Amino acid sequence: MTRYIILVLLTTILPAAVSQAADGLKLLKYNNPGLVVDLGVGLWAWPLPMDYDGDGDFDLIVSCPDKPSNGTYFFENTEGNVASPVFKPGVKIGKGHRNIRVSRVDDKPHVVIPGVEFLNFTKHQFEQTRKLSIPSDFLKKHPKIRKLRANQWHLFDYDGNGKLDIVVGIGDWLDYGWDDAWDSNGQWENGPLRGLVYWFPDAGEPGGGNRPMPAAKQIFAGDKPLEVFGWPSPNFADFDGDGDLDLLCGEFIDRFTYFENVGSRTKPKYSAGNFLKDRNSSDGSGLLKMDLEMIVPSAIDWDRDGDVDLVCGDEDGRVALIENTGTFKDGLPVFRSPSYFKQEADSIKCGALATPYCVDWDGDGDEDILSGNTAGYVVFYENLGIFEGSEMPRWAAPVNLQGGDKVIRITAGPNGSIQGPCEAKWGYTTFTVADWDHDGLLDVVLNSIWGKVLWYRNVGSETEPKLSAAQNVDVQWPGKNPKPEWTWWEPEGKQLATQWRTTPVVVDMNGDQLNDLVMLDHEGYLALFTRKMLPGVAGDGKNARFGLLPGKRIFVDVKGEPLRLNGKPAGGSGRKKLHAVDWDGDGDLDFLLNSMNADLLENVSQEAGEVILINRGPIDTRPLAGHTSSPATANFFGSPKRDLLVGAEDGYLYLKLRVD
């Protein structure tokens, strides 16, 4: 019988004892009074800026519609009328809603979702409602609307006749199609996302629920129907100070389009749209951009200086202030770069779709946390130790790791996602930390939205790690590199190109003191890529050269069939997060797999060159996944058993202690 071994970095025994019960997955807290971090909710932020508590300053209400943090949260401003207050941690005031918007009528907030207004929101939240004259599913009956995603309602007097209208921004996805439409040159063969805006005259008036539905009127820009790249989030305000209402839209990716009202207050007419500029743009485009996607701007004079600013939500749950400078250039209002709001630190959050890995990164004797996320970063959370009077570690603010001379950020770009160009700014980094080149220092081996497996060599020291620029993980292929059949691009050299959004697991599987690679292969089977020393090269560590053999499907089920963790094609492929650990303490290597939290793939036999794995189901009962999670293990206390740490779709980290 062959014994399979995982190399584990042990932490120093810490002085504080852990007394809390191991009763399930709980949010991991910063436990660091005075620390300030980015304000955030879970996956997707729908911001509703308003004076919620009636104390004369603007607070933030942020709705988060996705699992497991579904809710609408109140972030209290205790610093008064300042541009960048540090908010209190969010307090849940109700369930989360998609397509929730705040409109201002007579300088009062009116909160609306499709078909419904929540009356006197600051007092009653979601308890009192009125039905609007437009049904929430009106788009199904509209002859020009075919496939809906965004459905963003705005309540105000559009045409200046003294009556409330309803304006709806919609996202039509039928032409886009969503998945696997690249030609061999990386050109998208489907259509774009379509972001369109319609208005319904007088439909917002009280008693509208009892009136016939008025006809929708599509808003034009120039001589064409107004259109942006999905997710329009329409905002109407007098941005140029001429007394009429201009229109500003967001997009699915990260830009803003300005449509000047060249008509009048009572007869709006909009010029062709122009992308807003950022006077401090750092990416060379000159355009005003957010950090991520699925942005939702809300127009408001946040700093009360007489011009209209933007408060904008991002896909990862953060909210930014985009300050209007009050100046114009080339006929466009000029804004400052987005500045993300801050809050008093509470629960640790790493963007969205967090993919944690615990290891003593800085060599000080305790385990830190590194994590990937949708934005494509690799984020470091330093463990500051357990302080007197506390049972849990204290954590430092997050730091984005660098590779070479720039911050690590993997993004799809215009053609790197199976699901099309709308995912240009997503990266989905997932990785393992291990000594890949066997020089005694911890490196990072990473996969992403691309399915290109990379590694970042540590060229620093044990206590001051420093990563070089990314290198390909190469395999000694006997012929042409295999790749997923839907991947339009060809691998470079001997590059490993495999399933997207899957974890590369680095372990010594055969006990030869060389780290191997376990991950999904190009067809979704769990495979072992064995490491070997290349012939004729001295194995002195720093100067050694290693080869990686093609993957073998040695992992099987009880019937002896190769373990295919995901056989779905294209956008449904990959998506498997893995972690290697001897979970049951029997001396062989098990795997944790993403599920509602983390499934145990128990190693029940390793004979005849095969490893039999049985899925024992979730380790905990708490559901954390909308469509994904990412398991890891941690040893923050020097315990005999490693604890469970799960990165959730909402970006938060959840810890389950194993206390005997």
Short mmCIF file of C-alpha atoms in Angstrom, two decimals, residues 186-391:
data_model
loop_
_atom_site.label_atom_id
_atom_site.label_comp_id
_atom_site.label_asym_id
_atom_site.label_seq_id
_atom_site.Cartn_x
_atom_site.Cartn_y
_atom_site.Cartn_z
CA GLY A 186 -11.23 35.61 -30.03
CA GLN A 187 -14.04 37.66 -31.60
CA TRP A 188 -17.46 37.54 -29.93
CA GLU A 189 -19.99 36.27 -32.46
CA ASN A 190 -23.12 37.03 -30.46
CA GLY A 191 -24.51 40.51 -29.93
CA PRO A 192 -23.95 42.99 -27.09
CA LEU A 193 -25.75 43.45 -23.84
CA ARG A 194 -28.47 46.00 -24.41
CA GLY A 195 -29.28 48.60 -21.78
CA LEU A 196 -32.46 50.50 -22.70
CA VAL A 197 -34.57 53.11 -20.90
CA TYR A 198 -38.38 53.51 -21.02
CA TRP A 199 -40.79 55.92 -19.36
CA PHE A 200 -44.45 55.67 -18.41
CA PRO A 201 -46.27 59.03 -18.19
CA ASP A 202 -48.04 59.74 -14.89
CA ALA A 203 -47.67 56.08 -13.86
CA GLY A 204 -46.18 56.96 -10.50
CA GLU A 205 -49.19 58.86 -9.20
CA PRO A 206 -51.06 57.60 -6.11
CA GLY A 207 -53.88 55.24 -6.97
CA GLY A 208 -52.03 54.08 -10.05
CA GLY A 209 -52.53 50.44 -9.14
CA ASN A 210 -56.18 50.81 -10.02
CA ARG A 211 -55.61 52.44 -13.42
CA PRO A 212 -54.90 50.86 -16.79
CA MET A 213 -51.24 50.49 -17.60
CA PRO A 214 -50.01 53.38 -19.76
CA ALA A 215 -47.98 52.66 -22.87
CA ALA A 216 -44.21 52.58 -22.55
CA LYS A 217 -42.24 55.23 -24.39
CA GLN A 218 -38.64 54.45 -25.26
CA ILE A 219 -36.16 57.22 -24.53
CA PHE A 220 -34.01 58.33 -27.45
CA ALA A 221 -30.51 59.81 -27.52
CA GLY A 222 -29.97 61.86 -30.65
CA ASP A 223 -31.95 60.18 -33.39
CA LYS A 224 -31.54 56.64 -32.03
CA PRO A 225 -33.00 54.68 -29.11
CA LEU A 226 -30.81 55.26 -26.08
CA GLU A 227 -28.58 52.26 -25.45
CA VAL A 228 -25.68 51.40 -23.13
CA PHE A 229 -23.89 48.11 -22.44
CA GLY A 230 -26.50 46.58 -20.13
CA TRP A 231 -27.39 47.49 -16.55
CA PRO A 232 -28.31 51.15 -17.28
CA SER A 233 -29.25 52.35 -13.75
CA PRO A 234 -30.72 55.62 -15.08
CA ASN A 235 -30.25 58.81 -13.04
CA PHE A 236 -31.94 62.11 -13.84
CA ALA A 237 -30.45 65.31 -12.45
CA ASP A 238 -29.41 68.78 -13.53
CA PHE A 239 -25.72 67.98 -13.98
CA ASP A 240 -24.97 71.09 -16.09
CA GLY A 241 -26.97 73.62 -14.07
CA ASP A 242 -29.24 74.79 -16.90
CA GLY A 243 -32.52 73.97 -15.18
CA ASP A 244 -33.47 70.77 -16.97
CA LEU A 245 -32.76 67.14 -16.11
CA ASP A 246 -29.89 65.37 -17.81
CA LEU A 247 -29.56 61.58 -17.87
CA LEU A 248 -26.61 59.58 -16.59
CA CYS A 249 -26.41 55.81 -16.95
CA GLY A 250 -24.08 53.15 -15.64
CA GLU A 251 -23.09 49.97 -17.49
CA PHE A 252 -22.67 46.31 -16.75
CA ILE A 253 -18.89 46.59 -16.86
CA ASP A 254 -17.68 49.79 -15.23
CA ARG A 255 -18.31 52.95 -17.25
CA PHE A 256 -20.73 55.87 -17.13
CA THR A 257 -22.53 57.49 -20.06
CA TYR A 258 -23.80 61.07 -19.95
CA PHE A 259 -26.75 62.20 -22.05
CA GLU A 260 -27.21 65.96 -21.98
CA ASN A 261 -30.78 67.25 -22.07
CA VAL A 262 -30.73 69.61 -25.07
CA GLY A 263 -34.48 70.08 -24.87
CA SER A 264 -36.24 71.55 -21.87
CA ARG A 265 -37.60 70.60 -18.47
CA THR A 266 -41.04 69.83 -19.91
CA LYS A 267 -39.88 68.40 -23.24
CA PRO A 268 -36.71 66.42 -22.58
CA LYS A 269 -34.51 65.65 -25.55
CA TYR A 270 -31.15 63.95 -25.14
CA SER A 271 -27.96 64.25 -27.14
CA ALA A 272 -25.92 61.22 -28.12
CA GLY A 273 -24.17 59.71 -25.15
CA ASN A 274 -20.57 60.28 -24.14
CA PHE A 275 -18.47 58.36 -21.64
CA LEU A 276 -17.63 60.40 -18.57
CA LYS A 277 -13.99 61.32 -18.02
CA ASP A 278 -11.90 60.96 -14.89
CA ARG A 279 -9.52 63.83 -14.31
CA ASN A 280 -7.24 61.49 -12.37
CA SER A 281 -7.52 58.42 -14.60
CA SER A 282 -4.64 56.04 -14.01
CA ASP A 283 -5.28 53.36 -16.65
CA GLY A 284 -4.49 55.53 -19.66
CA SER A 285 -8.06 55.55 -20.99
CA GLY A 286 -9.06 58.83 -19.37
CA LEU A 287 -12.47 57.33 -18.65
CA LEU A 288 -14.29 57.31 -15.35
CA LYS A 289 -14.36 53.68 -14.23
CA MET A 290 -15.19 51.60 -11.20
CA ASP A 291 -12.96 48.80 -9.95
CA LEU A 292 -15.39 46.05 -10.91
CA GLU A 293 -18.69 45.40 -12.68
CA MET A 294 -22.47 45.43 -12.32
CA ILE A 295 -22.24 48.99 -11.06
CA VAL A 296 -25.28 50.85 -9.76
CA PRO A 297 -24.89 54.66 -9.54
CA SER A 298 -27.26 56.86 -7.55
CA ALA A 299 -27.19 60.64 -8.15
CA ILE A 300 -27.15 62.87 -5.07
CA ASP A 301 -25.36 66.00 -3.88
CA TRP A 302 -23.52 63.97 -1.27
CA ASP A 303 -21.06 66.66 -0.17
CA ARG A 304 -23.75 69.37 -0.34
CA ASP A 305 -21.63 71.73 -2.44
CA GLY A 306 -24.33 72.44 -5.02
CA ASP A 307 -23.45 69.92 -7.72
CA VAL A 308 -24.62 66.36 -8.22
CA ASP A 309 -22.29 63.55 -7.18
CA LEU A 310 -22.64 59.79 -7.65
CA VAL A 311 -22.82 57.13 -4.97
CA CYS A 312 -22.10 53.89 -6.77
CA GLY A 313 -22.33 50.24 -5.76
CA ASP A 314 -19.95 47.58 -7.09
CA GLU A 315 -20.35 43.85 -7.66
CA ASP A 316 -18.15 42.96 -4.69
CA GLY A 317 -20.41 44.76 -2.21
CA ARG A 318 -18.42 47.97 -1.87
CA VAL A 319 -19.81 51.47 -2.39
CA ALA A 320 -17.89 54.46 -3.72
CA LEU A 321 -18.32 58.22 -3.79
CA ILE A 322 -17.66 59.75 -7.20
CA GLU A 323 -17.37 63.45 -6.51
CA ASN A 324 -18.48 66.02 -9.06
CA THR A 325 -15.81 68.73 -9.33
CA GLY A 326 -18.35 71.29 -10.53
CA THR A 327 -16.35 71.85 -13.71
CA PHE A 328 -16.86 70.89 -17.34
CA LYS A 329 -14.55 69.75 -20.08
CA ASP A 330 -15.61 69.16 -23.67
CA GLY A 331 -19.22 69.63 -22.57
CA LEU A 332 -19.07 66.91 -19.93
CA PRO A 333 -19.14 67.22 -16.13
CA VAL A 334 -15.78 66.30 -14.61
CA PHE A 335 -15.66 63.85 -11.70
CA ARG A 336 -12.94 62.66 -9.39
CA SER A 337 -11.89 59.02 -9.29
CA PRO A 338 -14.14 56.72 -7.26
CA SER A 339 -13.29 56.75 -3.56
CA TYR A 340 -14.62 53.73 -1.71
CA PHE A 341 -16.41 54.46 1.55
CA LYS A 342 -14.92 53.16 4.79
CA GLN A 343 -16.40 51.53 7.87
CA GLU A 344 -15.26 50.39 11.26
CA ALA A 345 -13.86 46.89 10.73
CA ASP A 346 -16.19 44.05 11.67
CA SER A 347 -16.24 40.76 9.71
CA ILE A 348 -13.38 39.91 7.36
CA LYS A 349 -14.48 40.24 3.76
CA CYS A 350 -12.43 39.64 0.61
CA GLY A 351 -14.44 41.08 -2.26
CA ALA A 352 -16.82 38.44 -3.64
CA LEU A 353 -16.35 34.70 -4.14
CA ALA A 354 -13.49 34.60 -1.65
CA THR A 355 -10.98 31.73 -2.08
CA PRO A 356 -8.88 31.61 1.11
CA TYR A 357 -5.69 29.72 1.92
CA CYS A 358 -4.10 29.73 5.38
CA VAL A 359 -0.34 29.63 5.81
CA ASP A 360 2.39 31.40 7.77
CA TRP A 361 3.10 33.83 4.94
CA ASP A 362 5.34 36.23 6.88
CA GLY A 363 7.27 33.60 8.83
CA ASP A 364 6.37 34.86 12.30
CA GLY A 365 5.02 31.56 13.64
CA ASP A 366 1.27 31.97 13.12
CA GLU A 367 -0.97 31.31 10.17
CA ASP A 368 -2.09 34.21 8.04
CA ILE A 369 -4.79 34.26 5.37
CA LEU A 370 -4.37 34.82 1.66
CA SER A 371 -7.44 34.94 -0.54
CA GLY A 372 -8.46 35.40 -4.15
CA ASN A 373 -11.76 36.89 -5.32
CA THR A 374 -13.85 37.82 -8.38
CA ALA A 375 -11.76 40.94 -8.99
CA GLY A 376 -8.68 38.79 -9.62
CA TYR A 377 -6.56 39.98 -6.69
CA VAL A 378 -4.49 37.97 -4.21
CA VAL A 379 -5.13 39.52 -0.81
CA PHE A 380 -3.04 39.13 2.35
CA TYR A 381 -4.54 39.31 5.87
CA GLU A 382 -1.79 39.32 8.49
CA ASN A 383 -2.45 37.45 11.73
CA LEU A 384 -1.42 39.87 14.48
CA GLY A 385 -1.73 37.22 17.19
CA ILE A 386 -4.07 36.67 20.10
CA PHE A 387 -4.08 39.56 22.52
CA GLU A 388 -4.83 39.49 26.22
CA GLY A 389 -8.53 39.21 26.93
CA SER A 390 -9.32 37.74 23.52
CA GLU A 391 -9.77 34.18 22.34
#
